[in-house]
Coordinates of N, CA, C and O in Angstrom, one line a residue:
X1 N 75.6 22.9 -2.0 CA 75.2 21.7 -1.3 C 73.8 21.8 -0.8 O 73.4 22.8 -0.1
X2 N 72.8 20.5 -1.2 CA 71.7 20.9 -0.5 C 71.5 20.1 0.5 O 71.8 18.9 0.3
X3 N 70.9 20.4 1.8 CA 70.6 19.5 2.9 C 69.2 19.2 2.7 O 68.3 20.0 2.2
X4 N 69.1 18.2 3.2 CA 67.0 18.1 3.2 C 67.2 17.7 4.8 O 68.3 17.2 5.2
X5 N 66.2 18.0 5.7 CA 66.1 17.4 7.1 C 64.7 17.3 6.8 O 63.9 18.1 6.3
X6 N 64.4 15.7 7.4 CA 62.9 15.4 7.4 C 62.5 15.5 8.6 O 63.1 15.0 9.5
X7 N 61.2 16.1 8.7 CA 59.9 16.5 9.9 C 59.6 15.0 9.8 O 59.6 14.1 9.0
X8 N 59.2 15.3 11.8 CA 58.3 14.1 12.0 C 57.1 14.2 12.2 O 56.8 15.2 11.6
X9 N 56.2 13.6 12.6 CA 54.6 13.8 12.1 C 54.5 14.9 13.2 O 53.5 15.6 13.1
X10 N 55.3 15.1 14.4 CA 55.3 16.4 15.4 C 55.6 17.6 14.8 O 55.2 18.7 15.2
X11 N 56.4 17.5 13.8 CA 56.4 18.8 12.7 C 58.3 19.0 13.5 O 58.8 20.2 13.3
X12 N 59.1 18.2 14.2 CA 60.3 18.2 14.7 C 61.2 18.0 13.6 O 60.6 17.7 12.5
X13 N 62.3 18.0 13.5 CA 63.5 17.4 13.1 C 63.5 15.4 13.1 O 63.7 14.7 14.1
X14 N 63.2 15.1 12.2 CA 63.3 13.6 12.2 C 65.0 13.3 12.7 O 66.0 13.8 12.1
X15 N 65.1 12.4 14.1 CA 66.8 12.2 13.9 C 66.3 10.5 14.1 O 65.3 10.0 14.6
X16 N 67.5 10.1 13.5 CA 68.1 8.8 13.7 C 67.4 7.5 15.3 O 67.8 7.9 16.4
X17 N 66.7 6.4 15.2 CA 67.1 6.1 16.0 C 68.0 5.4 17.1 O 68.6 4.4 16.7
X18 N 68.2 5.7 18.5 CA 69.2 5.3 19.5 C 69.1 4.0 19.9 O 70.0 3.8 20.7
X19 N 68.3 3.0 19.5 CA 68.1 2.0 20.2 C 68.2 0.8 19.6 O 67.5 -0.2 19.9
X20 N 69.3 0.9 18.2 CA 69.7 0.1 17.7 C 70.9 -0.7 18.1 O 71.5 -0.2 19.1
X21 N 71.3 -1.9 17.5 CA 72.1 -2.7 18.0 C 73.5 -1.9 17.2 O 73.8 -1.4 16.1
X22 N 74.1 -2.3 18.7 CA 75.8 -2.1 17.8 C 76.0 -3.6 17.3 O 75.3 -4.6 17.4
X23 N 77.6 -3.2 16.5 CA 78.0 -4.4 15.4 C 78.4 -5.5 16.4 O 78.2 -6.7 16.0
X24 N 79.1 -5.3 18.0 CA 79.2 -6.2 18.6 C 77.8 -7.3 18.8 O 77.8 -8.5 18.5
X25 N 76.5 -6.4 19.5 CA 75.7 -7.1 19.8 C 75.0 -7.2 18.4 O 74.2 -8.2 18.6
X26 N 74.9 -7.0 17.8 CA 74.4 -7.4 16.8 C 75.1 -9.0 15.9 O 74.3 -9.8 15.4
X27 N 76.4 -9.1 15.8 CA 77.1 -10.4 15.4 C 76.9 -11.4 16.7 O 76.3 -12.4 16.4
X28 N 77.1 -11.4 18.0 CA 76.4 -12.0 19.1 C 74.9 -12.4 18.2 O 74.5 -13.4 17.7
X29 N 74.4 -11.1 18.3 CA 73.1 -12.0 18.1 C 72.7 -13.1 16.5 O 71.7 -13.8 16.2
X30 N 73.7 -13.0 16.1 CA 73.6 -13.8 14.5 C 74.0 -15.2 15.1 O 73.3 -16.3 14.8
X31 N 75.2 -15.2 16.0 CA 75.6 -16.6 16.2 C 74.5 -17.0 17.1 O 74.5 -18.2 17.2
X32 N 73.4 -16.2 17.9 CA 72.8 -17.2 18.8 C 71.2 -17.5 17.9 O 70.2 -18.2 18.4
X33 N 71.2 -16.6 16.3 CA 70.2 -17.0 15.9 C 70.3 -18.3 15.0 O 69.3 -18.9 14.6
X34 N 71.9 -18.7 14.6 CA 72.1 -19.6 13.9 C 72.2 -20.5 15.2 O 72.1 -21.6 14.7
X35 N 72.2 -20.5 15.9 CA 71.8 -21.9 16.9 C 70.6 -22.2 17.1 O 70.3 -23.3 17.7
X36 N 69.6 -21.4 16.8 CA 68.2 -21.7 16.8 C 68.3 -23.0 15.6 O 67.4 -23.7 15.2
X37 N 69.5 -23.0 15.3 CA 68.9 -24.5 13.7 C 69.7 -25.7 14.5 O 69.7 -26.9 14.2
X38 N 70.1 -25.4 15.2 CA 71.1 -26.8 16.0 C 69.5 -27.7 16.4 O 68.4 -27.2 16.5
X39 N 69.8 -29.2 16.5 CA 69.0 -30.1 16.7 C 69.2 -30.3 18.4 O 68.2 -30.4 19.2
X40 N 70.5 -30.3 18.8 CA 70.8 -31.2 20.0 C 70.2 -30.3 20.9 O 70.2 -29.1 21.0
X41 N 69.5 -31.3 21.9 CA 68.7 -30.9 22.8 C 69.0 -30.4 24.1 O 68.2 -29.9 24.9
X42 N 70.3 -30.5 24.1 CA 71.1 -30.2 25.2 C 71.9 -28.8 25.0 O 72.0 -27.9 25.8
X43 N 72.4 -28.8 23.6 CA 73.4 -27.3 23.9 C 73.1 -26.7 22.5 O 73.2 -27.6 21.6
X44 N 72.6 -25.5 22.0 CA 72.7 -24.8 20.7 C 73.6 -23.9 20.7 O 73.5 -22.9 21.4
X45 N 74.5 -24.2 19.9 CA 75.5 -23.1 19.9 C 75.5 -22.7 18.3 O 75.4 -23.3 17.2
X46 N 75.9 -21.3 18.7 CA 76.1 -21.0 17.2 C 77.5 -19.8 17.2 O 78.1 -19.3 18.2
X47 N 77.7 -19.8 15.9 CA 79.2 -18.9 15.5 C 78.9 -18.1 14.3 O 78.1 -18.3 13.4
X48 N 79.9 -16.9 14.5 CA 79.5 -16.0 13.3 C 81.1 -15.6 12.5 O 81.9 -14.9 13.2
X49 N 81.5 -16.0 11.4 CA 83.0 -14.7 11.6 C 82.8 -13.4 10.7 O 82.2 -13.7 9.6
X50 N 83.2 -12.1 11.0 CA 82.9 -11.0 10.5 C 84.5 -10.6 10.0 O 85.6 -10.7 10.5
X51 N 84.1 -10.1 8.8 CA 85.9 -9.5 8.3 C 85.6 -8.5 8.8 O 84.6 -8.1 9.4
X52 N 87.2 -7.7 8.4 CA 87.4 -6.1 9.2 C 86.7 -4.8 8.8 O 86.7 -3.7 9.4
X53 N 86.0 -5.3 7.7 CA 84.7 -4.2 7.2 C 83.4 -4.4 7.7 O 82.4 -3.7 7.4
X54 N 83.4 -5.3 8.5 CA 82.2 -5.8 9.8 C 80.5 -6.5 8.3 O 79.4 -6.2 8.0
X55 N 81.7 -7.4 7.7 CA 81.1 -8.2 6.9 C 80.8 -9.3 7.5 O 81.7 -9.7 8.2
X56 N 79.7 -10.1 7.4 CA 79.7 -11.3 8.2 C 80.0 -12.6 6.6 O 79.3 -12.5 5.6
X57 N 81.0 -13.6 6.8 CA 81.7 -14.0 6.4 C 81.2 -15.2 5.8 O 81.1 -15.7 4.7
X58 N 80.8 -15.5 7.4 CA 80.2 -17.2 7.7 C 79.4 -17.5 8.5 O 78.5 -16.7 8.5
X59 N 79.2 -18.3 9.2 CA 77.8 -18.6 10.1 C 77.7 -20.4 9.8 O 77.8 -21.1 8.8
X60 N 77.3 -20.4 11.9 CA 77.4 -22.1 11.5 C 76.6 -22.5 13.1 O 76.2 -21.6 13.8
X61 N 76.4 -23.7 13.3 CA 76.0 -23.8 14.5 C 76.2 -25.4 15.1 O 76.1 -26.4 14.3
X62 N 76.4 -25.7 16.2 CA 76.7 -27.3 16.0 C 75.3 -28.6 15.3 O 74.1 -28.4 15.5
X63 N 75.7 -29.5 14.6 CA 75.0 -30.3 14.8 C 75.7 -31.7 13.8 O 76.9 -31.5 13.6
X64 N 75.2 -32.6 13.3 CA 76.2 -33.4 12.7 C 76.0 -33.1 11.3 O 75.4 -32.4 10.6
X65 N 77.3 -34.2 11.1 CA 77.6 -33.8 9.7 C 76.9 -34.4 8.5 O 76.5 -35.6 8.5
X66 N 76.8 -33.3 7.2 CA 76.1 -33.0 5.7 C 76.2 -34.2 5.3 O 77.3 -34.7 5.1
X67 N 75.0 -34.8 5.1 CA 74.5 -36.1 4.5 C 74.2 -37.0 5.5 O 73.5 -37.9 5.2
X68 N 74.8 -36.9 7.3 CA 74.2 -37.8 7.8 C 73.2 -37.8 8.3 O 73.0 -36.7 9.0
X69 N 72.2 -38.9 8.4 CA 70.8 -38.9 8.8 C 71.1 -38.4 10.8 O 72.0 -38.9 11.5
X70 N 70.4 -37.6 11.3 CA 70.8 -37.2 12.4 C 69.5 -38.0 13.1 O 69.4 -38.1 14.3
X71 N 68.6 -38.3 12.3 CA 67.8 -39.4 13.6 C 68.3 -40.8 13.4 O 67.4 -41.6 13.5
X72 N 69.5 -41.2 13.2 CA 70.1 -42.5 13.0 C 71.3 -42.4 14.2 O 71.7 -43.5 14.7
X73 N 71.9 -40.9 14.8 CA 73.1 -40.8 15.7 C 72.9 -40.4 17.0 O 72.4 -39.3 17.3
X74 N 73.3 -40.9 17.6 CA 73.0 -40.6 19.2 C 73.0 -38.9 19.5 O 73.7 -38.2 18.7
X75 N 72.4 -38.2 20.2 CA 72.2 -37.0 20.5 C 72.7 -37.0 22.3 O 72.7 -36.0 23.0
X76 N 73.1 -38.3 22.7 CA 72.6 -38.2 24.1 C 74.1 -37.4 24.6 O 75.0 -37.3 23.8
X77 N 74.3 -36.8 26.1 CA 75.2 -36.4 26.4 C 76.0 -37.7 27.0 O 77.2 -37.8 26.7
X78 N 75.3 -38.7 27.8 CA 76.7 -39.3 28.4 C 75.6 -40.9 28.0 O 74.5 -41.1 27.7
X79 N 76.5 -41.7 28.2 CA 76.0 -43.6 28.1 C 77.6 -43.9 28.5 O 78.7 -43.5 28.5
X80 N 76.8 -45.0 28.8 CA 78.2 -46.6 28.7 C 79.7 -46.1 28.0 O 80.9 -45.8 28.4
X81 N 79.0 -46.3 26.9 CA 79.9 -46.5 25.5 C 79.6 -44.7 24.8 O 78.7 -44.1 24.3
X82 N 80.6 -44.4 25.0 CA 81.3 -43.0 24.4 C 80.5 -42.9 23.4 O 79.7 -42.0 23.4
X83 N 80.4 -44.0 22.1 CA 79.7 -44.5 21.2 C 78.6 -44.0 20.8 O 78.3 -43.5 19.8
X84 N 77.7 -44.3 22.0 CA 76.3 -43.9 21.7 C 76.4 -42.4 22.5 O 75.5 -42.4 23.3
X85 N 76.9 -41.3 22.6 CA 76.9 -40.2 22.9 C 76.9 -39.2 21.7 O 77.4 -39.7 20.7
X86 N 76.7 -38.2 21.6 CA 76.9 -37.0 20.3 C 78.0 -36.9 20.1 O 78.3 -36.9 18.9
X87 N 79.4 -36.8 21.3 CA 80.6 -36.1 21.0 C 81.2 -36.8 19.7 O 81.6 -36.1 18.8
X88 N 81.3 -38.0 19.6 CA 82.0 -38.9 18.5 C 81.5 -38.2 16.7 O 82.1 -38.3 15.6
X89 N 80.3 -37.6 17.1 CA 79.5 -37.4 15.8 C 79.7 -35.8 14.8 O 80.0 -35.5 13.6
X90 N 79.1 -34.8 16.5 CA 78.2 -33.8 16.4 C 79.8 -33.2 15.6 O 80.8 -33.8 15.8
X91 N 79.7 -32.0 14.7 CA 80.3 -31.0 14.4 C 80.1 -30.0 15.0 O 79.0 -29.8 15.4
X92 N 81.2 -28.9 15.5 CA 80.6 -27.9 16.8 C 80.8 -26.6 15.5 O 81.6 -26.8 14.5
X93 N 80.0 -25.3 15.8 CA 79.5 -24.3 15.2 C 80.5 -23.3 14.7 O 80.3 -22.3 13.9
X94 N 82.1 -23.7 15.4 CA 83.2 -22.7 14.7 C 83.5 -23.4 13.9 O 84.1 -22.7 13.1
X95 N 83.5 -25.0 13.3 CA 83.7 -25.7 12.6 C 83.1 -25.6 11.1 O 83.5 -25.6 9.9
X96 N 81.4 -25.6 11.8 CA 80.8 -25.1 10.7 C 80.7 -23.5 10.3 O 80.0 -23.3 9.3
X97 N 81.1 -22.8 10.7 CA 81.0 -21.3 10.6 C 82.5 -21.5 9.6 O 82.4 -21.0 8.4
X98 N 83.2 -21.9 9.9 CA 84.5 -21.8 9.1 C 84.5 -22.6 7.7 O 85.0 -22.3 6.6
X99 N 83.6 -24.0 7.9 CA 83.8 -24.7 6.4 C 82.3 -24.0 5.6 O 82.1 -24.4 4.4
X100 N 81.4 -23.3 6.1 CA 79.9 -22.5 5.2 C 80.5 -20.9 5.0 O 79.6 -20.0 5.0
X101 N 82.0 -20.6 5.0 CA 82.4 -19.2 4.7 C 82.1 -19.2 3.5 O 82.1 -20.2 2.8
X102 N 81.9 -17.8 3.0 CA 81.1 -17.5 1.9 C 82.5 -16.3 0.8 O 82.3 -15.7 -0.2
X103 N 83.5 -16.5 1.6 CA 84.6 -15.9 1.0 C 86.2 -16.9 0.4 O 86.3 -18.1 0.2
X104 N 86.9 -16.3 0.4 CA 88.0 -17.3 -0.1 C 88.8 -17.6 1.0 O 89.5 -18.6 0.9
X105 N 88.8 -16.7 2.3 CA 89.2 -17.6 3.5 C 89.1 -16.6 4.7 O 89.1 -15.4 4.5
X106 N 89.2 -16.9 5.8 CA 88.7 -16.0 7.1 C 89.6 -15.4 7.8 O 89.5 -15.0 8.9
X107 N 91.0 -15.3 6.7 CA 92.3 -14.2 7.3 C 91.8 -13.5 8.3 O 90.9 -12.7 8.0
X108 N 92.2 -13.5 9.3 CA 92.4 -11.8 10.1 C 90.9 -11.7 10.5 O 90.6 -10.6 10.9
X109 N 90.0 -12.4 10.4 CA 88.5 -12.4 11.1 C 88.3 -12.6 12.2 O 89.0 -13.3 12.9
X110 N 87.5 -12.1 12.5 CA 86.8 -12.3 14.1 C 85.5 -13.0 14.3 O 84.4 -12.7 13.9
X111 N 85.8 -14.3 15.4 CA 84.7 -14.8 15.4 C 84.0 -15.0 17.0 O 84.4 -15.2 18.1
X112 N 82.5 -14.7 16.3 CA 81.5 -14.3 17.2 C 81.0 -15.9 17.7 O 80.4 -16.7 17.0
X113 N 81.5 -16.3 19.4 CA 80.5 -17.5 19.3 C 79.8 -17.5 20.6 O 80.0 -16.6 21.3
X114 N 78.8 -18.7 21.0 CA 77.9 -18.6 21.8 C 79.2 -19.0 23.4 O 79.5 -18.2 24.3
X115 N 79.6 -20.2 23.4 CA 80.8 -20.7 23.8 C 82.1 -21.0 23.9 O 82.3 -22.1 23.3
X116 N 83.4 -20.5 24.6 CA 84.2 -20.5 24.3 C 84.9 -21.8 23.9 O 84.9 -22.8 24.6
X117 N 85.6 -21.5 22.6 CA 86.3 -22.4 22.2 C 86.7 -23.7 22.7 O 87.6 -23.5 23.6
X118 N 86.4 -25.4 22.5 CA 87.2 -26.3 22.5 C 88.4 -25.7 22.0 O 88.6 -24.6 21.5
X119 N 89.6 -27.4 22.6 CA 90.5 -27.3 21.6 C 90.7 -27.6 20.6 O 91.7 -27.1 20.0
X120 N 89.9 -28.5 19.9 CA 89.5 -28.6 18.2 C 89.2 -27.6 17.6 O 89.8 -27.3 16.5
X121 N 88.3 -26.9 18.0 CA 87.9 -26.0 17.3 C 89.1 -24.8 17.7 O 89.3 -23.9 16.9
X122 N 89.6 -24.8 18.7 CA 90.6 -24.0 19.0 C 91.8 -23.8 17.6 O 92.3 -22.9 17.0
X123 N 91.8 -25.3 17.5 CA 93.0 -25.3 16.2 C 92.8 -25.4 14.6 O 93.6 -25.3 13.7
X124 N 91.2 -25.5 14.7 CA 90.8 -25.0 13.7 C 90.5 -23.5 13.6 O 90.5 -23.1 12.5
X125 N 90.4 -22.7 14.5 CA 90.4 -21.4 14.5 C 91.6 -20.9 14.1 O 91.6 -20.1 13.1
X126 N 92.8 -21.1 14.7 CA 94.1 -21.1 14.6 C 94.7 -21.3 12.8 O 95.3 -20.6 12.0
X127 N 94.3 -22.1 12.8 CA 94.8 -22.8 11.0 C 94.3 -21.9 10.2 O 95.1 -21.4 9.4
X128 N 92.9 -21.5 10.2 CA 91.9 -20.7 9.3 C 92.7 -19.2 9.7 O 92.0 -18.3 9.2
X129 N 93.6 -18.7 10.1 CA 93.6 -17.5 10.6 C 93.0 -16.5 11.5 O 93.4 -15.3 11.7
X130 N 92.0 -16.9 12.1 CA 91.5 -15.8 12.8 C 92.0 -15.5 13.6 O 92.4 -16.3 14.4
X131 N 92.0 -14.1 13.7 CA 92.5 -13.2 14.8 C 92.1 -13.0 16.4 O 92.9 -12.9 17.4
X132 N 90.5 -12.9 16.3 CA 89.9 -12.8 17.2 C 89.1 -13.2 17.8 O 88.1 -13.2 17.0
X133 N 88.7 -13.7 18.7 CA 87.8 -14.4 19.9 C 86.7 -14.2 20.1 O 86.5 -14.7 21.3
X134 N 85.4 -13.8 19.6 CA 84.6 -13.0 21.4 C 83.5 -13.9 21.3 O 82.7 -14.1 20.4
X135 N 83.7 -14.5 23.2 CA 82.5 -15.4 23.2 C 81.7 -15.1 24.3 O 82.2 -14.4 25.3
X136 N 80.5 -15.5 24.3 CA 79.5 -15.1 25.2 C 80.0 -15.7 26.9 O 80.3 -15.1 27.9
X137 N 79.8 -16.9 26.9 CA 79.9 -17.9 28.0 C 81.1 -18.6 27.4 O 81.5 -18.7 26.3
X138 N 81.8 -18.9 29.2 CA 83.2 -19.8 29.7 C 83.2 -20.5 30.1 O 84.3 -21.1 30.4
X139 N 81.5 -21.3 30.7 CA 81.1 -22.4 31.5 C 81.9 -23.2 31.7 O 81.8 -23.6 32.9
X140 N 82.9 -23.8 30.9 CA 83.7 -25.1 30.9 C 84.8 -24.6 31.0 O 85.7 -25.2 30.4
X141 N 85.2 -23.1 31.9 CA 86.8 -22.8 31.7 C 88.0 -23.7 32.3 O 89.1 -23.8 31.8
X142 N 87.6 -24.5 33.8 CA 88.6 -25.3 34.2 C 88.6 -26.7 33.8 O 89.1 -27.6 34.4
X143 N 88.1 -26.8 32.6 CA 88.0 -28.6 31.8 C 89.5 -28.2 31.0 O 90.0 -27.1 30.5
X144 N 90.1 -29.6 31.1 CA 91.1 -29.6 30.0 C 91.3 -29.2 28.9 O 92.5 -29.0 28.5
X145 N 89.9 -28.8 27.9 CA 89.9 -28.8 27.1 C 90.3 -27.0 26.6 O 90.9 -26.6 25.6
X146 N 89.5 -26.1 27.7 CA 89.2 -25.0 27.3 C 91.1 -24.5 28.1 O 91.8 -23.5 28.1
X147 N 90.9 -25.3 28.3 CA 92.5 -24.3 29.5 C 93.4 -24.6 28.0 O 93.8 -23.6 27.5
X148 N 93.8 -25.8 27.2 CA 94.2 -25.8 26.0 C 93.9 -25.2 25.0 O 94.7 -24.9 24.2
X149 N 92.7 -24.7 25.0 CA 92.3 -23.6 23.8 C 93.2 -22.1 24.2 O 93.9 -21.5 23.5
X150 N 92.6 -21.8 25.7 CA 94.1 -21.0 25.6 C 95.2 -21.0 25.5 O 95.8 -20.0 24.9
X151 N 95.8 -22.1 26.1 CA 96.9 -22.3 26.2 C 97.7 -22.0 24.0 O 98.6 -21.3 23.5
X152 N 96.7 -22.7 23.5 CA 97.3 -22.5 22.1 C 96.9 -21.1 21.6 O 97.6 -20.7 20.6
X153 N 96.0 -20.3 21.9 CA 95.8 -18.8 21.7 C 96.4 -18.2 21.7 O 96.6 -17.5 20.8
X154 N 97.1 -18.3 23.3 CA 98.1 -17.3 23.9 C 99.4 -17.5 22.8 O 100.0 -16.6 22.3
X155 N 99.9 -19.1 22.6 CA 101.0 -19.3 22.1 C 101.3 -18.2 20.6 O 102.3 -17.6 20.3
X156 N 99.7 -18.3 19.9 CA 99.8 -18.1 18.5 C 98.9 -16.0 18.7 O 98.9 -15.3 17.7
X157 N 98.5 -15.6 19.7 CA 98.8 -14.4 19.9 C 97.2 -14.1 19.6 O 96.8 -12.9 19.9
X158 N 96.1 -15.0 19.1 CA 95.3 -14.7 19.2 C 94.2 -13.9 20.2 O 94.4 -14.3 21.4
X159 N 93.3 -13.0 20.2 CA 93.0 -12.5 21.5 C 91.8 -12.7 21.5 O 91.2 -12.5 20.4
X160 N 91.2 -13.1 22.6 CA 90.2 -13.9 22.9 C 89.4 -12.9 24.5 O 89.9 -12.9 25.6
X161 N 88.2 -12.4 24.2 CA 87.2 -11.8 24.9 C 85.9 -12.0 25.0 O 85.1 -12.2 24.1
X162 N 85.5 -12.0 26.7 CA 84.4 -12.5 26.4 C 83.4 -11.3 26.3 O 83.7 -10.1 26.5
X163 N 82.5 -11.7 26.0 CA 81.2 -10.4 25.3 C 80.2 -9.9 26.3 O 79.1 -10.5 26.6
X164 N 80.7 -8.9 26.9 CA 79.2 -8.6 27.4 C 78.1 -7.8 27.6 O 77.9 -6.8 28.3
X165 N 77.3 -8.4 26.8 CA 75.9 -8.0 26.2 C 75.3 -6.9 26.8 O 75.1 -6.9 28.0
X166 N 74.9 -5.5 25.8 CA 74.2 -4.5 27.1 C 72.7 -4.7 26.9 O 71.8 -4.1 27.4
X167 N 72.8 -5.5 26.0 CA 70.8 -6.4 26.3 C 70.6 -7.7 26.4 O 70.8 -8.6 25.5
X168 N 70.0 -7.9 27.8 CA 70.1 -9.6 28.0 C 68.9 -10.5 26.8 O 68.6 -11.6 27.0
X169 N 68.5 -9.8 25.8 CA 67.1 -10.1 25.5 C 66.9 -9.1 24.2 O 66.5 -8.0 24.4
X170 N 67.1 -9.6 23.0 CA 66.8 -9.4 21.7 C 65.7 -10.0 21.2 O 65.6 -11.2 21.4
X171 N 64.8 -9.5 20.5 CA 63.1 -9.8 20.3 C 62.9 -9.8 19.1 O 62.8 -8.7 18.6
X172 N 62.6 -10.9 18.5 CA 62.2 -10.3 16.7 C 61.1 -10.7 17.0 O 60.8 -11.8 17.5
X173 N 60.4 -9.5 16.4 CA 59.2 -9.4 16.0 C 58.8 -9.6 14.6 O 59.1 -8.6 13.8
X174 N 58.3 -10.7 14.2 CA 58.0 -10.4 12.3 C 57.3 -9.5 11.9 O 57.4 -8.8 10.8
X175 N 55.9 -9.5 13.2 CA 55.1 -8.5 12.7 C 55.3 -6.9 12.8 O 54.5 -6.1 12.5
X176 N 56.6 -6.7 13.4 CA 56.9 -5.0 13.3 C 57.2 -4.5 12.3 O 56.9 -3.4 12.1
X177 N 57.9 -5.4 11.1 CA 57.5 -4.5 9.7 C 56.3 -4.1 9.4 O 56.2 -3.0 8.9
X178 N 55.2 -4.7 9.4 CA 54.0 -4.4 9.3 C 53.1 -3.1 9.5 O 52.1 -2.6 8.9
X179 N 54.0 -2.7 11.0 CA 53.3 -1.8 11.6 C 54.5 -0.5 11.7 O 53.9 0.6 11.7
X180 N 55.5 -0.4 11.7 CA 56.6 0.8 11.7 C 56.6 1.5 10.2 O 56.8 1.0 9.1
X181 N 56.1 3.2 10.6 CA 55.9 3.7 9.5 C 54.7 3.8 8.5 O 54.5 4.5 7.5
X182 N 54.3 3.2 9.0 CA 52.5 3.1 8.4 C 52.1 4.7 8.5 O 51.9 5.4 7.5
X183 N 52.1 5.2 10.2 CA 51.8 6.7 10.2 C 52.5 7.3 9.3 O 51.8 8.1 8.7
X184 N 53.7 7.3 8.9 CA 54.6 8.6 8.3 C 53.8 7.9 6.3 O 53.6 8.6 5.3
X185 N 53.6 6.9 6.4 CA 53.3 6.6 4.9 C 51.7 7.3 4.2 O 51.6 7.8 3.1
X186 N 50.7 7.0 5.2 CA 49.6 7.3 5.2 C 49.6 9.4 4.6 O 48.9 9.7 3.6
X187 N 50.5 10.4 5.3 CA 50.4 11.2 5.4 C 51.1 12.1 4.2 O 50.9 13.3 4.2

């Protein structure tokens, strides 16, 4: 068997670096970069689901729905008339994360989202199979809607956690490929 260990330009043992993302924060951060594409001005949320090989599956984020013109539909949060508000319209991001899966279906997956589950999307999570929960924020836990998302969780055994991040603050830089590794290339 041969080993190679590569020197670093200190003439040390090259090891691995520590200050990479694990698979938790790392799918966290996929669903909150797929909400960078959400329109609505008020909430971007995004969703990720990962199979058990820490494959990411799908990805989605709220906004309305494929084909319709979205500067023709209200965006606003509240009016008069229900009507002219988003809720009637918008698609929320486990919805889309589940119908842009990129496999034959999201059995036994885990999905990564910015906010915890409505109950729509609750029972669309439910139907699709998934197993697992993990969301960032619970903001809306005493609304009707989210106490029903558990309520059908619990029924169907799903397990639902929320995520907490050991970096408040993930940074892409485009221009750091540019510059990582240049010294070890040059030499």
């Amino acid at each position: 068997m041969l080993l190679v260990f590569h020197r670093s330009a200190a003439g040390g043992p090259c090891k691995k670096r520590e200050d990479y993302l694990e698979w938790p924060e790392y799918f966290m951060a996929v669903a909150f970069l797929s909400a960078q594409r959400s329109k609505d001005p008020s909430s971007q949320v995004g969703a990720c689901i990962v199979n058990p090989e820490n494959k990411i599956v799908g990805i989605g984020y709220n906004g309305m729905p494929n084909g319709c013109n979205d500067d023709l539909l209200p965006w606003a949060r509240t009016a008069t008339d229900k009507l002219d508000t988003k809720y009637p319209y918008v698609c929320h991001a486990e919805l889309n994360a589940i119908m842009n899966k990129n496999s034959a279906d999201v059995k036994g997956c885990t999905i990564y989202v910015a906010l915890f589950p409505c109950n729509e999307c609750a029972k669309l999570i439910i139907q699709a199979g998934i197993k697992d929960v993990i969301y960032l924020s619970d903001k809306y836990h005493d609304s009707p809607e989210m106490t029903a998302s558990r309520r059908l969780f619990d029924l169907v055994g799903i397990k639902y956690t929320q995520f907490v991040p050991k970096h408040n603050k993930i940074v892409i830089d485009f221009d750091s490929i540019n510059r990582s590794g240049r010294s070890q290339m040059s030499k």
